[in-house]
Amino acid sequence: MNSGASIQRLSPQVVGKIAAGEVVERPASVVKELVENSLDAGARQIGVAVGRGGLDLIRVSDDGRGVAAAEIPLAFERHATSKLSSEGDLERVATLGFRGEALPSIAAVAAVEMASRPPDAAAGAFVRLEEGAVIDSGSEGMPAGTSVVVKHLFGRQPARLKFLRSPATEAAQIATVVSHYALAYPEVRFSLTVDGRLTLHTPGSGRVADAAAGVYGQRVAESLLSLSQEEAGDAAAEVDALSVAGLVGAPSLSRANRSYISVFVNRRWIRSRLLTYAVEEAYRGLLTTGRFPVAVVDIRIPPADVDVNVHPAKTEVRLRREREVFGAIQRRVRGVLSRHSPLPDLSASAWEGSTGAKAGSVVDPAGQPALLPQSGELSPSTPVPVEGPPPPRRLPVLRALGQVGMTYVVAEGPDGLYLVDQHAAHERVLFERFLGRRDAAAEERQALLEPVPVELTPRQQALVEEMAEALEEQGFSLEPFGERAYLVRAVPAALGEKDIAQAVLKLLDLVEREDAVADRRERLAISLACHSAIRAGQALNPEEMRELLRQLEETQMPRTCPHGRPTMLHLSADALAREFRRR
Ligand code: ADP
Ligand code: MG
């Protein structure tokens, strides 16, 4: 940022290169632009106040470097900016704003007053505009910084007003914007006042965790895990100047929608379906379907690798190394999660059947000897650099005691009692085994003495074609045979059923149902695991129970099944003592 630069009109050439379009769609877009200006001005404190969803009033005040009195009117001219001068600058924008469009656009649809005092100026100056024209200006005493007041937004654009939602919804959108910037700029003190009520404030301590506490509350902040490279010691990522920082929620912290996933590129909040999806992908198998994580992910990448000039509100960026960024996010988040995989606690409520996905039913494993941190990779298809010493045991050694309802294995560990869902646990074991398979060995493949014909629906046929490679890797040999029939020549030994045709159809049914899983190998592995795993209701002898626990101990993520449901519940020695009022 060229600090102290004066505001200049951009040349027509530069203007021509700028993505034009609507900047001010709703109250939240005004707040976004004003907050960005404050951040660009190097503010350490930013106060936002809104009235009636921002329609009556929006005020953003900061303690930044201010605007010289003589330049304030220029700030309201279209394409006048202090942040960009040449075309070349457009290639490496380091500020949040750069087009000189926000203030004039806001002034065109609202009554605006800007007052500003650079720290070295004796007094502040203000201008008042209506319908984009200055109606008043002068000087006034004020602290160093800038304050912009926007009133009667869209007061003269009734058509626009009709498109807005209720003031409460608009206020919520504004809170989202402020929250995002508060998370991306933890060194800045943010406050948001809605209709006179302070709804959000962060301390400006510089720690993302503190900002998260201000935004999401202390409880949520405590279940956030750091993504920062220093702690994970990923040197490789820094070499090519791509790094991933921020916080992600433990899987116990899931939400019903994606709005708690915030992605920033060089601290610019962006909406990116792809990068949001990278975060979601990292939680695959850890969250129940329909649940989403809480995450604040900041990607740092050289400005030259990002094109921010593709969307009028700058909420979308084009990344030159998109796939790489996608992979980096996924690996980093996954790595952090697999090192810290919490175990559902069998608290009193858990007896009533709560799952790991429910907030509050999970104990933080920190400090519990039974739950050493994990490391290493989840599966061969998602390599995560193994850091530090060899991975410790992921589960304590469990001793099987018996079976309950022919469904749960009761086990004792160094810290209390464990109830293991036999189907979910076996699914986890098989899932990792199938996912790791690249070419089924002879003993994993059951060649049929006589080929078995199966008739498929057009949908199933399409599925078989789509999954052909994955099916083959798992040991299937399917050969087209007439219109819609296939000849089955071999199946994975794990399928282990007498009626092969029936088994193949059942499996395809499962594959069809797992359509939320994009990766074909994974989709088939989940389906095969589900199909082949021991069922609930199946009696197990002590040897089988022991073997199941032993295999579970060897998995990378033993605590959830591939669908994200818990494989086990834990009643710690402490909890037992508490429940029995021994202390
Ligand atoms: P842009 O941010 O793209 O430059 P704006 O219309 O948002 O365009 O702002 C125009 C100019 O006004 C900025 O370049 C900056 O010099 C000045 N300005 C706006 N808001 C502030 C602020 N809060 N503190 C200091 N300068 C500001
Ligand atoms: Mg701006």
mmCIF file of C-alpha atoms in Angstrom, residues 42-383:
data_model
loop_
_atom_site.group_PDB
_atom_site.id
_atom_site.type_symbol
_atom_site.label_atom_id
_atom_site.label_comp_id
_atom_site.label_asym_id
_atom_site.label_seq_id
_atom_site.Cartn_x
_atom_site.Cartn_y
_atom_site.Cartn_z
ATOM 1 C CA GLY A 42 -4.322 1.055 8.164
ATOM 2 C CA ALA A 43 -6.959 1.386 10.874
ATOM 3 C CA ARG A 44 -6.458 -0.439 14.186
ATOM 4 C CA GLN A 45 -9.998 0.247 15.319
ATOM 5 C CA ILE A 46 -13.123 0.073 13.228
ATOM 6 C CA GLY A 47 -16.556 0.780 14.602
ATOM 7 C CA VAL A 48 -19.663 -0.058 12.610
ATOM 8 C CA ALA A 49 -23.120 1.087 13.636
ATOM 9 C CA VAL A 50 -26.306 0.402 11.717
ATOM 10 C CA GLY A 51 -29.942 1.307 12.168
ATOM 11 C CA ARG A 52 -32.882 -0.636 10.729
ATOM 12 C CA GLY A 53 -30.786 -3.098 8.786
ATOM 13 C CA GLY A 54 -28.616 -0.285 7.451
ATOM 14 C CA LEU A 55 -31.466 1.332 5.554
ATOM 15 C CA ASP A 56 -31.795 4.263 7.934
ATOM 16 C CA LEU A 57 -28.185 4.534 9.004
ATOM 17 C CA ILE A 58 -24.752 3.067 8.444
ATOM 18 C CA ARG A 59 -21.770 4.593 10.183
ATOM 19 C CA VAL A 60 -18.226 3.309 9.854
ATOM 20 C CA SER A 61 -15.524 5.066 11.852
ATOM 21 C CA ASP A 62 -11.841 4.285 11.938
ATOM 22 C CA ASP A 63 -8.569 5.567 13.323
ATOM 23 C CA GLY A 64 -6.703 5.190 10.028
ATOM 24 C CA ARG A 65 -4.543 7.596 8.135
ATOM 25 C CA GLY A 66 -7.411 9.799 6.979
ATOM 26 C CA VAL A 67 -7.865 11.956 3.904
ATOM 27 C CA ALA A 68 -6.453 15.455 3.523
ATOM 28 C CA ALA A 69 -9.174 18.110 3.593
ATOM 29 C CA ALA A 70 -8.556 19.188 0.026
ATOM 30 C CA GLU A 71 -8.913 15.642 -1.262
ATOM 31 C CA ILE A 72 -12.171 14.656 0.344
ATOM 32 C CA PRO A 73 -14.351 15.799 -2.588
ATOM 33 C CA LEU A 74 -12.049 13.927 -4.957
ATOM 34 C CA ALA A 75 -12.691 10.715 -3.031
ATOM 35 C CA PHE A 76 -16.290 10.942 -4.272
ATOM 36 C CA GLU A 77 -15.318 11.233 -7.903
ATOM 37 C CA ARG A 78 -15.660 8.115 -9.977
ATOM 38 C CA HIS A 79 -12.367 6.326 -10.624
ATOM 39 C CA ALA A 80 -10.399 8.512 -8.267
ATOM 40 C CA THR A 81 -8.228 6.458 -5.934
ATOM 41 C CA SER A 82 -5.035 6.693 -3.932
ATOM 42 C CA LYS A 83 -4.370 2.982 -4.318
ATOM 43 C CA LEU A 84 -3.587 2.464 -7.952
ATOM 44 C CA SER A 85 -1.992 4.594 -10.582
ATOM 45 C CA SER A 86 -0.701 2.560 -13.484
ATOM 46 C CA GLU A 87 -2.063 -0.349 -15.417
ATOM 47 C CA GLY A 88 0.744 -2.467 -14.014
ATOM 48 C CA ASP A 89 -0.581 -1.938 -10.486
ATOM 49 C CA LEU A 90 -3.723 -3.751 -11.511
ATOM 50 C CA GLU A 91 -1.662 -6.929 -11.819
ATOM 51 C CA ARG A 92 -0.589 -6.898 -8.205
ATOM 52 C CA VAL A 93 -3.255 -5.261 -6.145
ATOM 53 C CA ALA A 94 -2.319 -5.387 -2.474
ATOM 54 C CA THR A 95 -5.130 -3.219 -1.145
ATOM 55 C CA LEU A 96 -8.764 -4.244 -0.771
ATOM 56 C CA GLY A 97 -9.981 -1.339 -2.890
ATOM 57 C CA PHE A 98 -8.452 -0.103 -6.101
ATOM 58 C CA ARG A 99 -11.168 1.149 -8.397
ATOM 59 C CA GLY A 100 -12.211 4.397 -6.833
ATOM 60 C CA GLU A 101 -15.825 3.414 -7.307
ATOM 61 C CA ALA A 102 -17.258 2.698 -3.908
ATOM 62 C CA LEU A 103 -17.729 6.161 -2.456
ATOM 63 C CA PRO A 104 -19.292 7.677 -5.609
ATOM 64 C CA SER A 105 -21.538 4.628 -6.003
ATOM 65 C CA ILE A 106 -22.749 4.915 -2.422
ATOM 66 C CA ALA A 107 -23.242 8.670 -2.744
ATOM 67 C CA ALA A 108 -25.412 8.049 -5.796
ATOM 68 C CA VAL A 109 -27.969 6.058 -3.804
ATOM 69 C CA ALA A 110 -27.866 7.624 -0.335
ATOM 70 C CA ALA A 111 -27.126 10.749 1.639
ATOM 71 C CA VAL A 112 -23.482 10.579 2.674
ATOM 72 C CA GLU A 113 -21.255 12.476 5.017
ATOM 73 C CA MET A 114 -17.539 11.893 5.267
ATOM 74 C CA ALA A 115 -15.408 13.467 7.959
ATOM 75 C CA SER A 116 -11.714 12.863 8.119
ATOM 76 C CA ARG A 117 -8.574 14.019 9.854
ATOM 77 C CA PRO A 118 -5.103 12.725 9.031
ATOM 78 C CA PRO A 119 -3.099 12.369 12.264
ATOM 79 C CA ASP A 120 -0.858 15.341 11.405
ATOM 80 C CA ALA A 121 -3.701 17.700 10.517
ATOM 81 C CA ALA A 122 -4.813 20.260 13.075
ATOM 82 C CA ALA A 123 -8.508 19.788 12.407
ATOM 83 C CA GLY A 124 -10.800 17.514 10.509
ATOM 84 C CA ALA A 125 -12.836 18.311 7.424
ATOM 85 C CA PHE A 126 -16.199 17.078 6.256
ATOM 86 C CA VAL A 127 -18.325 16.983 3.154
ATOM 87 C CA ARG A 128 -22.007 16.212 2.856
ATOM 88 C CA LEU A 129 -23.448 14.876 -0.371
ATOM 89 C CA GLU A 130 -26.909 14.272 -1.660
ATOM 90 C CA GLU A 131 -27.670 12.521 -4.941
ATOM 91 C CA GLY A 132 -23.951 12.418 -5.541
ATOM 92 C CA ALA A 133 -23.433 16.183 -5.291
ATOM 93 C CA VAL A 134 -21.683 18.066 -2.486
ATOM 94 C CA ILE A 135 -24.220 20.149 -0.597
ATOM 95 C CA ASP A 136 -22.087 21.204 2.336
ATOM 96 C CA SER A 137 -18.464 21.114 3.504
ATOM 97 C CA GLY A 138 -16.339 22.628 6.231
ATOM 98 C CA SER A 139 -13.956 21.832 9.032
ATOM 99 C CA GLU A 140 -14.648 20.330 12.401
ATOM 100 C CA GLY A 141 -12.820 19.042 15.440
ATOM 101 C CA MET A 142 -12.496 15.274 15.529
ATOM 102 C CA PRO A 143 -10.072 12.513 16.480
ATOM 103 C CA ALA A 144 -7.633 11.324 13.817
ATOM 104 C CA GLY A 145 -9.245 8.958 11.349
ATOM 105 C CA THR A 146 -12.270 8.842 9.140
ATOM 106 C CA SER A 147 -15.941 8.470 9.698
ATOM 107 C CA VAL A 148 -18.504 7.891 6.965
ATOM 108 C CA VAL A 149 -22.222 8.163 7.628
ATOM 109 C CA VAL A 150 -24.704 6.830 5.102
ATOM 110 C CA LYS A 151 -28.385 7.648 5.518
ATOM 111 C CA HIS A 152 -31.584 6.793 3.714
ATOM 112 C CA LEU A 153 -29.998 4.170 1.521
ATOM 113 C CA PHE A 154 -32.044 3.636 -1.655
ATOM 114 C CA GLY A 155 -34.443 6.312 -0.353
ATOM 115 C CA ARG A 156 -34.861 7.479 -3.931
ATOM 116 C CA GLN A 157 -34.706 4.010 -5.467
ATOM 117 C CA PRO A 158 -37.993 2.438 -4.351
ATOM 118 C CA ALA A 159 -37.528 -0.385 -6.865
ATOM 119 C CA ARG A 160 -34.294 -1.308 -5.139
ATOM 120 C CA LEU A 161 -35.900 -1.284 -1.741
ATOM 121 C CA LYS A 162 -38.381 -3.880 -2.907
ATOM 122 C CA PHE A 163 -35.586 -6.338 -3.516
ATOM 123 C CA LEU A 164 -34.264 -6.075 -0.019
ATOM 124 C CA ARG A 165 -35.257 -8.444 2.719
ATOM 125 C CA SER A 166 -36.394 -7.517 6.190
ATOM 126 C CA PRO A 167 -34.197 -5.189 8.243
ATOM 127 C CA ALA A 168 -33.344 -8.168 10.441
ATOM 128 C CA THR A 169 -32.061 -10.138 7.462
ATOM 129 C CA GLU A 170 -30.074 -7.172 6.177
ATOM 130 C CA ALA A 171 -28.611 -6.679 9.649
ATOM 131 C CA ALA A 172 -27.594 -10.327 9.689
ATOM 132 C CA GLN A 173 -25.820 -9.886 6.350
ATOM 133 C CA ILE A 174 -24.006 -6.886 7.736
ATOM 134 C CA ALA A 175 -22.965 -8.916 10.760
ATOM 135 C CA THR A 176 -21.615 -11.564 8.397
ATOM 136 C CA VAL A 177 -19.477 -9.014 6.574
ATOM 137 C CA VAL A 178 -18.101 -7.514 9.774
ATOM 138 C CA SER A 179 -17.484 -10.991 11.208
ATOM 139 C CA HIS A 180 -15.474 -12.024 8.196
ATOM 140 C CA TYR A 181 -13.226 -8.999 8.319
ATOM 141 C CA ALA A 182 -12.876 -9.272 12.081
ATOM 142 C CA LEU A 183 -11.622 -12.829 11.589
ATOM 143 C CA ALA A 184 -9.265 -11.928 8.756
ATOM 144 C CA TYR A 185 -7.828 -8.934 10.625
ATOM 145 C CA PRO A 186 -7.438 -10.064 14.227
ATOM 146 C CA GLU A 187 -5.046 -7.172 14.921
ATOM 147 C CA VAL A 188 -7.882 -4.712 14.323
ATOM 148 C CA ARG A 189 -10.448 -3.988 17.005
ATOM 149 C CA PHE A 190 -13.877 -4.342 15.502
ATOM 150 C CA SER A 191 -17.229 -3.460 16.960
ATOM 151 C CA LEU A 192 -20.689 -3.724 15.484
ATOM 152 C CA THR A 193 -23.693 -1.986 16.945
ATOM 153 C CA VAL A 194 -27.113 -2.865 15.589
ATOM 154 C CA ASP A 195 -29.983 -0.554 16.542
ATOM 155 C CA GLY A 196 -27.965 0.697 19.487
ATOM 156 C CA ARG A 197 -27.002 -2.752 20.735
ATOM 157 C CA LEU A 198 -23.381 -3.904 20.654
ATOM 158 C CA THR A 199 -23.605 -7.253 18.900
ATOM 159 C CA LEU A 200 -20.013 -8.082 18.152
ATOM 160 C CA HIS A 201 -16.613 -6.932 19.252
ATOM 161 C CA THR A 202 -13.106 -8.250 18.935
ATOM 162 C CA PRO A 203 -10.109 -7.250 21.034
ATOM 163 C CA GLY A 204 -7.620 -6.539 18.238
ATOM 164 C CA SER A 205 -5.015 -8.679 19.971
ATOM 165 C CA GLY A 206 -3.669 -10.102 16.727
ATOM 166 C CA ARG A 207 -4.708 -13.647 17.638
ATOM 167 C CA VAL A 208 -7.281 -15.258 15.350
ATOM 168 C CA ALA A 209 -8.556 -17.281 18.290
ATOM 169 C CA ASP A 210 -9.421 -14.063 20.166
ATOM 170 C CA ALA A 211 -11.174 -12.660 17.122
ATOM 171 C CA ALA A 212 -13.075 -15.929 16.763
ATOM 172 C CA ALA A 213 -14.152 -15.697 20.387
ATOM 173 C CA GLY A 214 -15.520 -12.218 19.680
ATOM 174 C CA VAL A 215 -17.346 -13.381 16.599
ATOM 175 C CA TYR A 216 -18.533 -16.874 17.462
ATOM 176 C CA GLY A 217 -18.309 -16.848 21.241
ATOM 177 C CA GLN A 218 -15.829 -18.376 23.617
ATOM 178 C CA ARG A 219 -17.232 -21.884 23.456
ATOM 179 C CA VAL A 220 -16.886 -22.168 19.719
ATOM 180 C CA ALA A 221 -13.480 -20.508 19.761
ATOM 181 C CA GLU A 222 -12.243 -23.181 22.135
ATOM 182 C CA SER A 223 -12.967 -25.943 19.655
ATOM 183 C CA LEU A 224 -11.056 -24.279 16.852
ATOM 184 C CA LEU A 225 -7.783 -25.770 15.712
ATOM 185 C CA SER A 226 -4.974 -23.721 14.226
ATOM 186 C CA LEU A 227 -3.997 -24.255 10.620
ATOM 187 C CA SER A 228 -0.912 -22.133 10.764
ATOM 188 C CA GLN A 229 2.158 -23.472 9.039
ATOM 189 C CA GLU A 230 4.580 -22.678 11.839
ATOM 190 C CA GLU A 231 2.840 -25.071 14.166
ATOM 191 C CA ALA A 232 2.569 -27.744 11.555
ATOM 192 C CA GLY A 233 6.071 -27.089 10.272
ATOM 193 C CA ASP A 234 5.267 -27.438 6.614
ATOM 194 C CA ALA A 235 8.351 -26.073 4.941
ATOM 195 C CA ALA A 236 7.453 -27.215 1.450
ATOM 196 C CA ALA A 237 4.441 -24.956 1.191
ATOM 197 C CA GLU A 238 6.474 -21.890 2.016
ATOM 198 C CA VAL A 239 9.004 -22.540 -0.657
ATOM 199 C CA ASP A 240 6.546 -21.894 -3.433
ATOM 200 C CA ALA A 241 5.045 -18.989 -1.537
ATOM 201 C CA LEU A 242 1.660 -20.549 -0.978
ATOM 202 C CA SER A 243 0.513 -20.866 2.565
ATOM 203 C CA VAL A 244 -2.681 -21.695 4.374
ATOM 204 C CA ALA A 245 -3.462 -20.191 7.751
ATOM 205 C CA GLY A 246 -6.507 -19.756 9.933
ATOM 206 C CA LEU A 247 -8.672 -21.918 12.135
ATOM 207 C CA VAL A 248 -10.924 -24.877 11.611
ATOM 208 C CA GLY A 249 -13.508 -26.334 13.930
ATOM 209 C CA ALA A 250 -13.199 -29.765 15.404
ATOM 210 C CA PRO A 251 -15.781 -32.013 13.723
ATOM 211 C CA SER A 252 -17.907 -31.735 16.877
ATOM 212 C CA LEU A 253 -18.604 -28.133 15.907
ATOM 213 C CA SER A 254 -20.688 -28.731 12.824
ATOM 214 C CA ARG A 255 -23.338 -26.352 11.529
ATOM 215 C CA ALA A 256 -26.388 -26.840 9.343
ATOM 216 C CA ASN A 257 -25.100 -24.630 6.510
ATOM 217 C CA ARG A 258 -21.943 -23.374 4.867
ATOM 218 C CA SER A 259 -22.073 -19.828 6.156
ATOM 219 C CA TYR A 260 -19.524 -20.607 8.849
ATOM 220 C CA ILE A 261 -16.895 -21.425 6.258
ATOM 221 C CA SER A 262 -14.983 -18.235 5.493
ATOM 222 C CA VAL A 263 -12.314 -18.186 2.856
ATOM 223 C CA PHE A 264 -9.845 -15.364 2.369
ATOM 224 C CA VAL A 265 -7.210 -14.868 -0.260
ATOM 225 C CA ASN A 266 -4.513 -12.527 0.986
ATOM 226 C CA ARG A 267 -7.001 -11.446 3.644
ATOM 227 C CA ARG A 268 -9.620 -10.562 1.085
ATOM 228 C CA TRP A 269 -12.878 -12.314 1.870
ATOM 229 C CA ILE A 270 -14.028 -14.111 -1.225
ATOM 230 C CA ARG A 271 -16.920 -16.277 -2.227
ATOM 231 C CA SER A 272 -15.504 -19.314 -3.883
ATOM 232 C CA ARG A 273 -17.502 -22.473 -4.252
ATOM 233 C CA LEU A 274 -14.389 -24.345 -5.159
ATOM 234 C CA LEU A 275 -12.327 -23.308 -2.154
ATOM 235 C CA THR A 276 -15.277 -23.721 0.187
ATOM 236 C CA TYR A 277 -15.611 -27.190 -1.221
ATOM 237 C CA ALA A 278 -11.931 -27.855 -0.535
ATOM 238 C CA VAL A 279 -12.654 -27.220 3.143
ATOM 239 C CA GLU A 280 -15.740 -29.443 3.087
ATOM 240 C CA GLU A 281 -13.797 -32.181 1.376
ATOM 241 C CA ALA A 282 -11.297 -32.208 4.193
ATOM 242 C CA TYR A 283 -14.112 -33.100 6.574
ATOM 243 C CA ARG A 284 -15.295 -35.995 4.451
ATOM 244 C CA GLY A 285 -16.138 -38.881 6.699
ATOM 245 C CA LEU A 286 -15.972 -36.735 9.821
ATOM 246 C CA LEU A 287 -19.289 -34.959 9.582
ATOM 247 C CA THR A 288 -22.715 -36.430 9.072
ATOM 248 C CA THR A 289 -24.330 -35.645 5.733
ATOM 249 C CA GLY A 290 -25.945 -32.237 5.758
ATOM 250 C CA ARG A 291 -23.611 -30.842 8.396
ATOM 251 C CA PHE A 292 -20.905 -28.283 7.638
ATOM 252 C CA PRO A 293 -17.776 -27.234 9.445
ATOM 253 C CA VAL A 294 -16.794 -23.927 10.996
ATOM 254 C CA ALA A 295 -13.639 -22.675 9.314
ATOM 255 C CA VAL A 296 -11.665 -19.513 8.762
ATOM 256 C CA VAL A 297 -9.136 -20.166 6.049
ATOM 257 C CA ASP A 298 -6.695 -17.567 4.775
ATOM 258 C CA ILE A 299 -4.636 -18.362 1.737
ATOM 259 C CA ARG A 300 -1.511 -16.308 1.237
ATOM 260 C CA ILE A 301 -0.274 -16.236 -2.288
ATOM 261 C CA PRO A 302 1.788 -13.695 -4.268
ATOM 262 C CA PRO A 303 -0.508 -10.884 -5.484
ATOM 263 C CA ALA A 304 0.617 -11.599 -9.033
ATOM 264 C CA ASP A 305 -1.022 -15.031 -8.814
ATOM 265 C CA VAL A 306 -4.420 -13.575 -7.976
ATOM 266 C CA ASP A 307 -6.661 -11.591 -10.247
ATOM 267 C CA VAL A 308 -9.026 -9.630 -8.047
ATOM 268 C CA ASN A 309 -10.328 -7.614 -10.946
ATOM 269 C CA VAL A 310 -13.012 -10.030 -12.097
ATOM 270 C CA HIS A 311 -16.025 -9.080 -10.032
ATOM 271 C CA PRO A 312 -17.459 -5.629 -9.360
ATOM 272 C CA ALA A 313 -17.752 -6.210 -5.638
ATOM 273 C CA LYS A 314 -14.376 -7.991 -5.606
ATOM 274 C CA THR A 315 -15.901 -10.992 -3.879
ATOM 275 C CA GLU A 316 -14.577 -13.361 -6.482
ATOM 276 C CA VAL A 317 -11.006 -13.767 -7.533
ATOM 277 C CA ARG A 318 -9.294 -15.717 -10.219
ATOM 278 C CA LEU A 319 -6.421 -17.813 -9.014
ATOM 279 C CA ARG A 320 -3.640 -18.681 -11.328
ATOM 280 C CA ARG A 321 -2.883 -21.864 -9.401
ATOM 281 C CA GLU A 322 -6.364 -22.890 -8.432
ATOM 282 C CA ARG A 323 -5.841 -26.627 -8.287
ATOM 283 C CA GLU A 324 -2.746 -26.200 -6.201
ATOM 284 C CA VAL A 325 -4.589 -23.929 -3.793
ATOM 285 C CA PHE A 326 -7.462 -26.410 -3.618
ATOM 286 C CA GLY A 327 -5.059 -29.216 -2.762
ATOM 287 C CA ALA A 328 -3.162 -27.119 -0.250
ATOM 288 C CA ILE A 329 -6.332 -26.236 1.656
ATOM 289 C CA GLN A 330 -7.601 -29.773 1.649
ATOM 290 C CA ARG A 331 -4.306 -31.243 2.819
ATOM 291 C CA ARG A 332 -3.690 -28.678 5.510
ATOM 292 C CA VAL A 333 -7.193 -28.919 6.964
ATOM 293 C CA ARG A 334 -7.221 -32.694 6.748
ATOM 294 C CA GLY A 335 -3.787 -32.918 8.340
ATOM 295 C CA VAL A 336 -4.850 -30.799 11.281
ATOM 296 C CA LEU A 337 -8.073 -32.775 11.699
ATOM 297 C CA SER A 338 -6.426 -36.137 11.571
ATOM 298 C CA ARG A 339 -3.941 -35.069 14.218
ATOM 299 C CA HIS A 340 -6.816 -34.073 16.421
ATOM 300 C CA SER A 341 -9.646 -36.493 16.083
ATOM 301 C CA PRO A 342 -11.890 -36.210 19.079
ATOM 302 C CA LEU A 343 -13.822 -39.076 20.497
ATOM 303 C CA PRO A 344 -17.487 -38.812 21.371
ATOM 304 C CA ASP A 345 -17.851 -38.788 25.114
ATOM 305 C CA LEU A 346 -20.431 -40.959 26.714
ATOM 306 C CA SER A 347 -21.899 -38.274 28.880
ATOM 307 C CA ALA A 348 -25.342 -38.681 30.384
ATOM 308 C CA SER A 349 -26.934 -37.305 27.207
ATOM 309 C CA ALA A 350 -24.928 -39.665 25.047
ATOM 310 C CA TRP A 351 -26.724 -42.576 26.670
ATOM 311 C CA GLU A 352 -29.779 -41.320 24.906
ATOM 312 C CA GLY A 353 -28.131 -41.758 21.579
ATOM 313 C CA SER A 354 -26.433 -38.515 20.684
ATOM 314 C CA THR A 355 -23.777 -38.606 18.018
ATOM 315 C CA GLY A 356 -20.425 -37.013 17.546
ATOM 316 C CA ALA A 357 -21.993 -34.519 15.213
ATOM 317 C CA LYS A 358 -23.942 -32.957 18.022
ATOM 318 C CA ALA A 359 -22.127 -30.062 19.596
ATOM 319 C CA GLY A 360 -21.248 -30.629 23.193
ATOM 320 C CA SER A 361 -21.154 -34.378 23.119
ATOM 321 C CA VAL A 362 -17.488 -34.540 22.387
ATOM 322 C CA VAL A 363 -14.653 -34.238 24.808
ATOM 323 C CA ASP A 364 -11.514 -32.467 23.846
ATOM 324 C CA PRO A 365 -8.883 -35.143 23.877
ATOM 325 C CA ALA A 366 -6.178 -32.755 24.994
ATOM 326 C CA GLY A 367 -4.544 -34.087 28.089
ATOM 327 C CA GLN A 368 -6.306 -37.393 28.079
ATOM 328 C CA PRO A 369 -3.737 -40.135 28.043
ATOM 329 C CA ALA A 370 -6.106 -42.476 26.261
ATOM 330 C CA LEU A 371 -6.410 -40.181 23.280
ATOM 331 C CA LEU A 372 -3.035 -39.390 21.890
ATOM 332 C CA PRO A 373 -2.939 -36.957 18.992
ATOM 333 C CA GLN A 374 -3.006 -38.418 15.553
ATOM 334 C CA SER A 375 -0.808 -37.783 12.655
ATOM 335 C CA GLY A 376 -0.241 -39.153 9.230
ATOM 336 C CA GLU A 377 -2.533 -39.486 6.328
ATOM 337 C CA LEU A 378 -6.136 -40.455 6.134
ATOM 338 C CA SER A 379 -5.898 -42.488 3.021
ATOM 339 C CA PRO A 380 -3.492 -43.025 0.185
ATOM 340 C CA SER A 381 -5.610 -40.822 -2.045
ATOM 341 C CA THR A 382 -5.217 -37.791 0.177
ATOM 342 C CA PRO A 383 -1.558 -37.660 1.010
#
